PDB file of C-alpha atoms in Angstrom:
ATOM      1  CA  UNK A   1       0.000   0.000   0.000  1.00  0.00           C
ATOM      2  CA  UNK A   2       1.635   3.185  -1.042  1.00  0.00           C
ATOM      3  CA  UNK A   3       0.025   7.039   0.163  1.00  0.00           C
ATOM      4  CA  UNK A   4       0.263  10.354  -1.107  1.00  0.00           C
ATOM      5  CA  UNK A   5       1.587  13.192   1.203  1.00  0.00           C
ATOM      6  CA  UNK A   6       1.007  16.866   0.622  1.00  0.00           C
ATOM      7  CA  UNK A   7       3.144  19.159   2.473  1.00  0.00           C
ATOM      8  CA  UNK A   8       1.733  21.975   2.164  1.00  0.00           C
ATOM      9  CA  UNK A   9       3.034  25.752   2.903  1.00  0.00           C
ATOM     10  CA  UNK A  10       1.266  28.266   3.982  1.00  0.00           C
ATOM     11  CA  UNK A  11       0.907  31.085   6.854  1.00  0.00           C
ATOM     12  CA  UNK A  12      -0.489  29.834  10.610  1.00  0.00           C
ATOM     13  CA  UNK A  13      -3.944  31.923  10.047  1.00  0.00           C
ATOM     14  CA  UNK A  14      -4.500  29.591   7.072  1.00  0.00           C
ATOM     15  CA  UNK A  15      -3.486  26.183   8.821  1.00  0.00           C
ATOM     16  CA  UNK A  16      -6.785  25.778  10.755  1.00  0.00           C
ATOM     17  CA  UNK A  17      -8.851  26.367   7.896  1.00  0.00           C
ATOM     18  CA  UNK A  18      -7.108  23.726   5.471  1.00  0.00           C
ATOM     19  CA  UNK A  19      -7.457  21.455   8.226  1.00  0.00           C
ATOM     20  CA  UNK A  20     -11.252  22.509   8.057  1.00  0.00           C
ATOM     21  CA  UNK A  21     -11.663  21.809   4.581  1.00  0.00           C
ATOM     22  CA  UNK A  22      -9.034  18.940   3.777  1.00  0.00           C
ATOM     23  CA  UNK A  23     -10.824  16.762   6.668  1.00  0.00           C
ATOM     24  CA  UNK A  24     -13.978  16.748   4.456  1.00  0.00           C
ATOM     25  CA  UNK A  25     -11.654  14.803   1.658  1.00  0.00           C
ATOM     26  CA  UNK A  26     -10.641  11.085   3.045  1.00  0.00           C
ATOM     27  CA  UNK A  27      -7.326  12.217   4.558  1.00  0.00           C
ATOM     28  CA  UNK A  28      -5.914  10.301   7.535  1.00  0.00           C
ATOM     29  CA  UNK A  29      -3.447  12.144   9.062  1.00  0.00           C
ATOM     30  CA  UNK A  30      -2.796  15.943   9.251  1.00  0.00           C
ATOM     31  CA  UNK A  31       0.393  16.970  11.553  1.00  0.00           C
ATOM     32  CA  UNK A  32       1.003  21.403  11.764  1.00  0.00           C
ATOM     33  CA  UNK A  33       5.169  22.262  10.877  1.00  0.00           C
ATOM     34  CA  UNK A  34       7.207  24.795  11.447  1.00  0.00           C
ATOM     35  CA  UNK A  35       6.241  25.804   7.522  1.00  0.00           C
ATOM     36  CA  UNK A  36       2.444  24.649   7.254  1.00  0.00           C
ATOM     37  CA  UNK A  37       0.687  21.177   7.035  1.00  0.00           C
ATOM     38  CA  UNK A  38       2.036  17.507   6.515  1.00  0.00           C
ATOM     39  CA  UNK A  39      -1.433  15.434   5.255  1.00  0.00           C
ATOM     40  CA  UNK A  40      -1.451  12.014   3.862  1.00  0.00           C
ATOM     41  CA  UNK A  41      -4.179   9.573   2.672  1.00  0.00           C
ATOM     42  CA  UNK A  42      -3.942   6.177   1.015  1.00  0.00           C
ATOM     43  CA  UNK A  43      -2.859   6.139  -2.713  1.00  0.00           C
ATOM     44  CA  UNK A  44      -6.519   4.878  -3.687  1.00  0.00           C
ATOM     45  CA  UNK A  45      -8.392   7.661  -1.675  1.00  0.00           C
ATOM     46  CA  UNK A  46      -6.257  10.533  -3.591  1.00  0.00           C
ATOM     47  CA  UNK A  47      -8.443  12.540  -5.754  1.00  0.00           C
ATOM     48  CA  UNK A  48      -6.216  15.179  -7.213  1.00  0.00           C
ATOM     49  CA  UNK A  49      -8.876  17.756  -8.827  1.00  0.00           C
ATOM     50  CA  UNK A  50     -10.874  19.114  -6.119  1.00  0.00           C
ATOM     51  CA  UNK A  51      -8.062  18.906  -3.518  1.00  0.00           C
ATOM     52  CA  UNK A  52      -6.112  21.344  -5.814  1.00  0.00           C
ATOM     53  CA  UNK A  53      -9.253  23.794  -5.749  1.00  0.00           C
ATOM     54  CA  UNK A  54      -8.760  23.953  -2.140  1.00  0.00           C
ATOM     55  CA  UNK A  55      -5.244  24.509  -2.512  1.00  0.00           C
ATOM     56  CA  UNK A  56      -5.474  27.465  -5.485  1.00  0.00           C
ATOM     57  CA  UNK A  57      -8.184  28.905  -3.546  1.00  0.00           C
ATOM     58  CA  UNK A  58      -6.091  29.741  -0.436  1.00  0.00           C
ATOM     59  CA  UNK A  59      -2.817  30.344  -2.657  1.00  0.00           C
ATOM     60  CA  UNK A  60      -0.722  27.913  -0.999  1.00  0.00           C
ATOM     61  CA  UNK A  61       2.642  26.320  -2.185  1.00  0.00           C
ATOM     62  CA  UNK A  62       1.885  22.302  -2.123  1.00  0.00           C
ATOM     63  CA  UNK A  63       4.736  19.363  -2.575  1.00  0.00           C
ATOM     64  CA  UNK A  64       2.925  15.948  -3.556  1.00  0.00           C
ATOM     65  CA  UNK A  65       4.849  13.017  -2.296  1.00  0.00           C
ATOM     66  CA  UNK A  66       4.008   9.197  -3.398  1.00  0.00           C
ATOM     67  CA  UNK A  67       5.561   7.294  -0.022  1.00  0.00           C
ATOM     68  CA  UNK A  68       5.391   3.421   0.034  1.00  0.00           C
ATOM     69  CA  UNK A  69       3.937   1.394   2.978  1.00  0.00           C
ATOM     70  CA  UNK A  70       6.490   1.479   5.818  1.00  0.00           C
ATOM     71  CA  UNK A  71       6.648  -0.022   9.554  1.00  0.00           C
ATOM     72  CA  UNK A  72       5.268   2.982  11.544  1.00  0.00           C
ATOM     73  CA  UNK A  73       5.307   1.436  14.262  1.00  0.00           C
ATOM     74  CA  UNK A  74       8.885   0.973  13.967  1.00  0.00           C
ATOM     75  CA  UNK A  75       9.546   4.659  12.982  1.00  0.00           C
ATOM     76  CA  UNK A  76       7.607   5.625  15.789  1.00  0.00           C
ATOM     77  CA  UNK A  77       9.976   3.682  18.092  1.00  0.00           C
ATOM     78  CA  UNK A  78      12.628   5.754  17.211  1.00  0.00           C
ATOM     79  CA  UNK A  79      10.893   9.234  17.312  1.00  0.00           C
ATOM     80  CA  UNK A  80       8.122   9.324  19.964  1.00  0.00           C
ATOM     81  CA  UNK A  81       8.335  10.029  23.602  1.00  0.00           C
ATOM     82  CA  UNK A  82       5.693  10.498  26.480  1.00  0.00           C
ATOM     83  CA  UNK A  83       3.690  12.945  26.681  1.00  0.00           C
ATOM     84  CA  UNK A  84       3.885  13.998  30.841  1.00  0.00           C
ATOM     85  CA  UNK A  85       0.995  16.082  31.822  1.00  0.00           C
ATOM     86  CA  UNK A  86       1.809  18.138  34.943  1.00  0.00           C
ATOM     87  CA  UNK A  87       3.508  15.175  36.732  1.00  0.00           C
ATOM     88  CA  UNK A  88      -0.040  13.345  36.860  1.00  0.00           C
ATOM     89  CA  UNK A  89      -0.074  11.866  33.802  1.00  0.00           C
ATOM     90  CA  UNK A  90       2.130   9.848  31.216  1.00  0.00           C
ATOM     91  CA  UNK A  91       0.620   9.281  27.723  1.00  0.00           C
ATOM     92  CA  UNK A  92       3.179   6.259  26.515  1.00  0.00           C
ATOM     93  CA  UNK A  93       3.316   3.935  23.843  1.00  0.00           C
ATOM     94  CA  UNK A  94       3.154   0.233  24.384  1.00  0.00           C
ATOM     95  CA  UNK A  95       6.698   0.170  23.123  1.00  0.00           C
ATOM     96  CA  UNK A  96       7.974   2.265  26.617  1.00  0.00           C
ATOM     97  CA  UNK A  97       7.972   0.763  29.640  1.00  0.00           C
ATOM     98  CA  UNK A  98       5.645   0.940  32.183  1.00  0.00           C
ATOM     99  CA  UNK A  99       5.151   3.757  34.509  1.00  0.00           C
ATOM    100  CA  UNK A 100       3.618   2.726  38.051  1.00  0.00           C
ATOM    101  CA  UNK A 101       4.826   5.900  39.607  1.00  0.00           C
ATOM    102  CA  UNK A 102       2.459   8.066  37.173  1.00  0.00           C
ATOM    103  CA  UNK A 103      -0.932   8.118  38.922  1.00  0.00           C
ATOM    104  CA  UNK A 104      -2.415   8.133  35.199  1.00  0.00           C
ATOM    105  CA  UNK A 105      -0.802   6.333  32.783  1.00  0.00           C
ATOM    106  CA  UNK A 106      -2.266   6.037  29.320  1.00  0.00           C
ATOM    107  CA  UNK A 107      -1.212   3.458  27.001  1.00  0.00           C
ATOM    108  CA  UNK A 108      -1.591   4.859  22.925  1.00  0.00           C
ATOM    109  CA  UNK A 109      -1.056   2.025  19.768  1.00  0.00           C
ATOM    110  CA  UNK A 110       0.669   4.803  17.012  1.00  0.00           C
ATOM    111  CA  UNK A 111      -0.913   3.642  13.678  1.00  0.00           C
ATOM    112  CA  UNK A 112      -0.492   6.600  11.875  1.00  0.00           C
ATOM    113  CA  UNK A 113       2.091   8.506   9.023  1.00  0.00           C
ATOM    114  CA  UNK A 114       2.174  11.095  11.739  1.00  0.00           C
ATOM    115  CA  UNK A 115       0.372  12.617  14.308  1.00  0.00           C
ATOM    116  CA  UNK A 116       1.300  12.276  17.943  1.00  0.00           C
ATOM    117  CA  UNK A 117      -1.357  12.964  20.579  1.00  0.00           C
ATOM    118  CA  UNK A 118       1.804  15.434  21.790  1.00  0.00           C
ATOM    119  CA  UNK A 119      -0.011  18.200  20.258  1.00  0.00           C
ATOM    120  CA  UNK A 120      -0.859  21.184  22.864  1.00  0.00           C
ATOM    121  CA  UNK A 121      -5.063  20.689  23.118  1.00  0.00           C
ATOM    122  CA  UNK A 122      -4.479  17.578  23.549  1.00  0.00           C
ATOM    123  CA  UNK A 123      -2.442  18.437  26.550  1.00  0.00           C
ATOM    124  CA  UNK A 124      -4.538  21.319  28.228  1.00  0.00           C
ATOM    125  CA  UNK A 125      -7.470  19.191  28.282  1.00  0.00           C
ATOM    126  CA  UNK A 126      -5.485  16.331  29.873  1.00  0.00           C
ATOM    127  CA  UNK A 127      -4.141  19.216  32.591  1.00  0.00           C
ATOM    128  CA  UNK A 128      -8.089  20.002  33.031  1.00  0.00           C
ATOM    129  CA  UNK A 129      -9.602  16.814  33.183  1.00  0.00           C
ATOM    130  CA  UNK A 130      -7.458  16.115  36.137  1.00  0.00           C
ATOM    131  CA  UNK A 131      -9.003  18.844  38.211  1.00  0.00           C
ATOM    132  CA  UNK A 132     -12.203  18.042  36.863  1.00  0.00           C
ATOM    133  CA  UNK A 133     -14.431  15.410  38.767  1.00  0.00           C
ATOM    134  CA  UNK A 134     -15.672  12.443  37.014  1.00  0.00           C
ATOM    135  CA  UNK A 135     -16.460  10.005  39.051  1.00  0.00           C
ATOM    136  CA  UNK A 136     -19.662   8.118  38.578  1.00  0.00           C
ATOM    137  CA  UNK A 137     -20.858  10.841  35.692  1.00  0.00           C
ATOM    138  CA  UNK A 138     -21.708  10.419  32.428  1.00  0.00           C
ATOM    139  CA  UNK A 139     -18.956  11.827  29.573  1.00  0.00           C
ATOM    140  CA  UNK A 140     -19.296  11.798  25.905  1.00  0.00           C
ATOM    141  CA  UNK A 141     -15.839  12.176  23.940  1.00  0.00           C
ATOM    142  CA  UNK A 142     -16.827  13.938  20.605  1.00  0.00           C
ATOM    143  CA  UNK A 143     -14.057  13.763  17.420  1.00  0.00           C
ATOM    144  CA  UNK A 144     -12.061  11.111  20.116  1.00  0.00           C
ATOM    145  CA  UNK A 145      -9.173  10.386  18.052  1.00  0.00           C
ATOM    146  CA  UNK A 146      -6.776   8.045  19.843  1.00  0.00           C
ATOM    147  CA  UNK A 147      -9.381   7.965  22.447  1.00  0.00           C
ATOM    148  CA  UNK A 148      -6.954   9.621  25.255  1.00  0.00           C
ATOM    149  CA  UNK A 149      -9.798  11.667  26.338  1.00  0.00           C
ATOM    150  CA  UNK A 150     -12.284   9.329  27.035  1.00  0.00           C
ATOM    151  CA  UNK A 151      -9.215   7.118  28.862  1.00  0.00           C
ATOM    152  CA  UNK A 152      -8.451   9.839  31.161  1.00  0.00           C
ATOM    153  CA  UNK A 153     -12.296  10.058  31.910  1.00  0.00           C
ATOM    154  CA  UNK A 154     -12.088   6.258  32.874  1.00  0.00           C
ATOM    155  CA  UNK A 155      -9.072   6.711  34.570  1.00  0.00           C
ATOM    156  CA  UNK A 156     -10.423   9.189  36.565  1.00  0.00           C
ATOM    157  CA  UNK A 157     -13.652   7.427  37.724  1.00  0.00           C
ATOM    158  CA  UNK A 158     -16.452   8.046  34.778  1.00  0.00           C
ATOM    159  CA  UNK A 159     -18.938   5.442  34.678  1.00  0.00           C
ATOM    160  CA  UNK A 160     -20.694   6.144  31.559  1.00  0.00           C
ATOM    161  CA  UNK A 161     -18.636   6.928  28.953  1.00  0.00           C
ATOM    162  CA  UNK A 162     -19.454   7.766  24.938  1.00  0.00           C
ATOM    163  CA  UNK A 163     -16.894   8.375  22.246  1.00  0.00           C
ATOM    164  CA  UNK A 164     -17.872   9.129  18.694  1.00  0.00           C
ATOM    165  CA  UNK A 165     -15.480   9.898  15.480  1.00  0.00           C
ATOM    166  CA  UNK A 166     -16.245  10.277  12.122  1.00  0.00           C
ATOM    167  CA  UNK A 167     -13.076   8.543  10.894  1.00  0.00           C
ATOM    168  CA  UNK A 168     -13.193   4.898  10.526  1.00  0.00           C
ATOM    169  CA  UNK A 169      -9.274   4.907  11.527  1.00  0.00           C
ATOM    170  CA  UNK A 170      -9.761   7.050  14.570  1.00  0.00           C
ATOM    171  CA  UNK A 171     -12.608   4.194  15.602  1.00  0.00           C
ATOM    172  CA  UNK A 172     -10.377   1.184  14.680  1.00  0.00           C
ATOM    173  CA  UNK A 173      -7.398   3.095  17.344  1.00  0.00           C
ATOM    174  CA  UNK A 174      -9.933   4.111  19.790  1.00  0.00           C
ATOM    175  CA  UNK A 175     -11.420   0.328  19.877  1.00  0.00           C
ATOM    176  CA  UNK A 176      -7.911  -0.719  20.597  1.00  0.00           C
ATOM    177  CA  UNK A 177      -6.830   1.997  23.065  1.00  0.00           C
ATOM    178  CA  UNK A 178      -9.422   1.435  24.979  1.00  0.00           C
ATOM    179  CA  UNK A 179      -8.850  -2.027  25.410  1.00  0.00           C
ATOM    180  CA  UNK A 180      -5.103  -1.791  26.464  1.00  0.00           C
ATOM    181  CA  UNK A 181      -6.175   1.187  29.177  1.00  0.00           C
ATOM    182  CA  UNK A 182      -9.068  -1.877  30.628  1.00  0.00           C
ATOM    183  CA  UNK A 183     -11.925   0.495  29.556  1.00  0.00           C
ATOM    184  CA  UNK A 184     -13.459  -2.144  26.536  1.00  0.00           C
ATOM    185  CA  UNK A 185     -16.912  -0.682  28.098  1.00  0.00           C
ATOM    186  CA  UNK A 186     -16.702   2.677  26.714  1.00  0.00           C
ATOM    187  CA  UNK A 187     -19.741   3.307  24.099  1.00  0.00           C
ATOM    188  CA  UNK A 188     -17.831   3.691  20.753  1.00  0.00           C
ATOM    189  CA  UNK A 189     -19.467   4.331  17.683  1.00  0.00           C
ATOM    190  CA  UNK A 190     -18.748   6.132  14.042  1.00  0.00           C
ATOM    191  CA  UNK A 191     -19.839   9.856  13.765  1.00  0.00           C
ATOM    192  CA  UNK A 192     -20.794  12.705  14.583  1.00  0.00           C
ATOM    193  CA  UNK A 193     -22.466  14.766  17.511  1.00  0.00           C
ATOM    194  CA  UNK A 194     -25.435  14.422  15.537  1.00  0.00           C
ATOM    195  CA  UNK A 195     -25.514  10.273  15.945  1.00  0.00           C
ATOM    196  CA  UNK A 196     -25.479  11.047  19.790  1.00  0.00           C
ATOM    197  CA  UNK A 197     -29.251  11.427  21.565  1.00  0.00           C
ATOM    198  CA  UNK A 198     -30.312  14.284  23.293  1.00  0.00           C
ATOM    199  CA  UNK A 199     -32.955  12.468  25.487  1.00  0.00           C
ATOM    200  CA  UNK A 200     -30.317  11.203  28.028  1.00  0.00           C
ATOM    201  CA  UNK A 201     -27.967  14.236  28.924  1.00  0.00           C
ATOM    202  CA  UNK A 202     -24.138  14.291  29.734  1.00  0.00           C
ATOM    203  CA  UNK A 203     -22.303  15.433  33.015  1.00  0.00           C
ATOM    204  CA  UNK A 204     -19.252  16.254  30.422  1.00  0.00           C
ATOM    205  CA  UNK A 205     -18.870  16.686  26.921  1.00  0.00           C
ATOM    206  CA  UNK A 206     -15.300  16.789  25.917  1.00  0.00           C
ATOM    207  CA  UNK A 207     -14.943  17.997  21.968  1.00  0.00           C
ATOM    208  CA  UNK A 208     -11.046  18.571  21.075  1.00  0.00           C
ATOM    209  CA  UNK A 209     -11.751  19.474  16.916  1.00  0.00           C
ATOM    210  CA  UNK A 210     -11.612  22.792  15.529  1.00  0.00           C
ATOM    211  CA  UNK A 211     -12.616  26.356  15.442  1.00  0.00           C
ATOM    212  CA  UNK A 212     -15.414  25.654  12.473  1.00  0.00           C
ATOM    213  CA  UNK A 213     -16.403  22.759  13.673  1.00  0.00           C
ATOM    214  CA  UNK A 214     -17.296  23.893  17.446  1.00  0.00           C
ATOM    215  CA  UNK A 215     -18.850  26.770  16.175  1.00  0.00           C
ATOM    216  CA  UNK A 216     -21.370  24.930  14.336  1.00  0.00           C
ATOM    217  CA  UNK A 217     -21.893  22.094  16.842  1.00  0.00           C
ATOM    218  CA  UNK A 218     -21.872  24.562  20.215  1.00  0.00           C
ATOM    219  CA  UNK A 219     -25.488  24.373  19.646  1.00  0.00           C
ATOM    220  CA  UNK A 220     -25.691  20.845  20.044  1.00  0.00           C
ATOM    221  CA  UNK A 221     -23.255  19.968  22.388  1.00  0.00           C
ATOM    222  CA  UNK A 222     -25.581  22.565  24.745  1.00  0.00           C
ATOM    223  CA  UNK A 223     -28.332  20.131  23.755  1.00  0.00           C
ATOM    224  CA  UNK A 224     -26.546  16.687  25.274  1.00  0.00           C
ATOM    225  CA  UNK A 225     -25.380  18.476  28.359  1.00  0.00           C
ATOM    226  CA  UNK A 226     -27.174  18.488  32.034  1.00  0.00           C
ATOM    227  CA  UNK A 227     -27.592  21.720  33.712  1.00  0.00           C
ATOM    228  CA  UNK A 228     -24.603  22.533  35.532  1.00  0.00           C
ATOM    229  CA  UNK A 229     -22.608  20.365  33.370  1.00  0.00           C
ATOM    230  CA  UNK A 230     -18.836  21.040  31.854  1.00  0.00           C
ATOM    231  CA  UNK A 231     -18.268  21.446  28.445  1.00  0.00           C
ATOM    232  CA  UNK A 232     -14.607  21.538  27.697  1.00  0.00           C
ATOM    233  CA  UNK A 233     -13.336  22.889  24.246  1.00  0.00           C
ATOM    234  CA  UNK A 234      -9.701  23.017  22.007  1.00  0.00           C
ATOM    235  CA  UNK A 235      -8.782  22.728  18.854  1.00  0.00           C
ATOM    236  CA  UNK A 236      -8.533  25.937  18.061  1.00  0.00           C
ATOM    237  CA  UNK A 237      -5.853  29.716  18.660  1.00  0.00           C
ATOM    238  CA  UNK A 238      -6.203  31.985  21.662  1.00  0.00           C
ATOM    239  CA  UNK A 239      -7.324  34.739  19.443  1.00  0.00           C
ATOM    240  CA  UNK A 240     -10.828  32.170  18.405  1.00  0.00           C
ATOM    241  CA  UNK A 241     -11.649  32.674  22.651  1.00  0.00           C
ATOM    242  CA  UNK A 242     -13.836  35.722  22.069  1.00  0.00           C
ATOM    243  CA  UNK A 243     -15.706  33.992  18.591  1.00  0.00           C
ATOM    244  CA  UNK A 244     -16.489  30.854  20.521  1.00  0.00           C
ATOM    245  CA  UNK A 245     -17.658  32.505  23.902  1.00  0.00           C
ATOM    246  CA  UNK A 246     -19.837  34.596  22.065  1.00  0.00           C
ATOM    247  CA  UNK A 247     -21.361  31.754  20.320  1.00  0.00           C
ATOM    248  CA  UNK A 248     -21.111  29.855  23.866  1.00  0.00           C
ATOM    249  CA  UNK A 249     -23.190  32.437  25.382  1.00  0.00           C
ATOM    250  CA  UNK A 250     -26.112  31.909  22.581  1.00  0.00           C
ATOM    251  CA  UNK A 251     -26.512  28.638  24.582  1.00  0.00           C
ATOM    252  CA  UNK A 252     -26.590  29.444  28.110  1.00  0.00           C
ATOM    253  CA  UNK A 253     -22.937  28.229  28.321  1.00  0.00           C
ATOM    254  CA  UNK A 254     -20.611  30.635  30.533  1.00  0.00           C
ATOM    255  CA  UNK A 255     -17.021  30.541  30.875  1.00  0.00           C
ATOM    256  CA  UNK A 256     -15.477  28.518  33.743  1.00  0.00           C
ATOM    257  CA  UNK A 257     -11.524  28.508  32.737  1.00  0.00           C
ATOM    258  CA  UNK A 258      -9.456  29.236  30.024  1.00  0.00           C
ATOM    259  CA  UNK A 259      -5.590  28.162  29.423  1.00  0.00           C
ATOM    260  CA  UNK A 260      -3.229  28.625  26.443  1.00  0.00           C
ATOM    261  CA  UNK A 261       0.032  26.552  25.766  1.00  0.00           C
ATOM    262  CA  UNK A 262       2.276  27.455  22.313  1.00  0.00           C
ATOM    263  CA  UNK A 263      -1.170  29.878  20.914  1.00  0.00           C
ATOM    264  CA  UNK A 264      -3.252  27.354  21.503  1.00  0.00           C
ATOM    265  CA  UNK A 265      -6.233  27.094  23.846  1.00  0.00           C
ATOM    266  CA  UNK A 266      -8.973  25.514  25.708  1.00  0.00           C
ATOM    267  CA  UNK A 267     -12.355  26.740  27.114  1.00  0.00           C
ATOM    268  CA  UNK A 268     -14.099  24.760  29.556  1.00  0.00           C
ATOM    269  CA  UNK A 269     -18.076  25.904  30.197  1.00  0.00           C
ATOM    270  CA  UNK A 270     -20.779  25.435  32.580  1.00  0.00           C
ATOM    271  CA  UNK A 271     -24.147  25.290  31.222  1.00  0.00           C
ATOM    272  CA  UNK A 272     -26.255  27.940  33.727  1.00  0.00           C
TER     273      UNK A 272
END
């Protein structure tokens, strides 16, 4: 199996929005560099045309590389470490040893070209979720990913937890994650936030995507939560805060915290 990477150059205002419209195309990895975007799909998913549109459109220099089927897994091995979140938490690969002396210690299976979990929402969200309580409530994951998210929820004493993706891959690593971390129980399913019902409310949505995507969905994330429950939100620049609180607001949704790590940032909410 051989897949085509586009590395793609262009300014940090345009990043988020490529990622925004090159998601709707069957691309399975996307990983931000110091010069743009690194995205890559399988050879037989690559439809040239209307990716090119895209491209034109937002005047972006583009490099199309055809890279044969390697051993990620091996590659991996030699480039990722653990991800430590505030001393709490170690995000490892099952190629690292153990770590008993973490309190939280979540096990990832890297599958994909790229893309590390290393990646600073991921992170703040981690830092929240352990001040956050979870035990015995109900937490929906949306856009899970690795899963990591819905681990940590586990980890830290969630009873009833949901995680939904809209990428078969993201599914296929979830299923897997979960079962090394001992949480096989989590409800996992393919889609969106609009496959999840609204007649059962959440304690805590967690929804790490990006700027367009939570500004559409706000709505019904709102929708799925309990009164007085947490929405938290990344995926997006510090300078978004004041697009997505406004939207927030619409909802009864109020600002609780806010953090930043390398421009990027996280909103958790309380539903009033």
């Amino acid at each position: 199996m051989s897949f085509i990477t586009l590395n793609i150059t262009c300014s940090e205002e345009k990043r988020e929005l490529l990622i925004a419209e090159l998601s709707l195309f069957p691309f399975d990895a996307f990983e931000e560099t110091e010069t743009g975007l690194l995205v890559s799909c399988e050879e037989t998913d690559w439809d040239e045309e209307p990716v090119w549109a895209v491209l034109t459109r937002y005047e972006v220099e583009c490099r199309v590389e055809k890279v044969e089927k390697v051993n990620w897994n091996e590659e991996w091995e030699k480039n990722y470490d653990p991800v430590i979140v505030e001393d709490q938490c170690i995000v490892r690969a099952t190629f690292h040893e153990p770590r008993p002396d973490f309190p939280y210690e979540i096990i990832i299976t890297p599958k994909m070209s790229f893309g590390t979990g290393h990646h600073a929402t991921t992170y703040q969200v981690l830092k929240h979720q352990l001040n956050l309580d979870h035990k015995g409530k109900k937490v929906l994951d949306v856009g899970c990913g690795t899963g990591a998210l819905a681990i940590m929820a586990h980890k830290r004493g969630a009873t009833d937890i949901t995680a939904v993706d809209i990428d078969e891959w993201c599914i296929e690593n979830s299923e897997e994650n979960f079962s090394l971390n001992g949480c096989a129980h989590v409800k996992l399913s393919l889609g969106g936030i609009e496959t999840v019902q609204e007649e059962d409310p959440y304690d805590i949505i967690l929804a790490n995507i990006n700027k367009n995507v939570l500004l559409d969905q706000i709505g019904a994330y709102s929708q799925r939560l309990k009164s007085k429950g947490i929405l938290v939100l990344s995926g997006f620049y510090s300078e978004d805060i004041a697009d997505l609180m406004a939207e927030a607001r619409k909802f009864g949704l109020e600002d609780q915290e806010q953090t930043e790590r390398n421009r990027w940032a996280m909103l958790a909410l309380k539903k009033e």
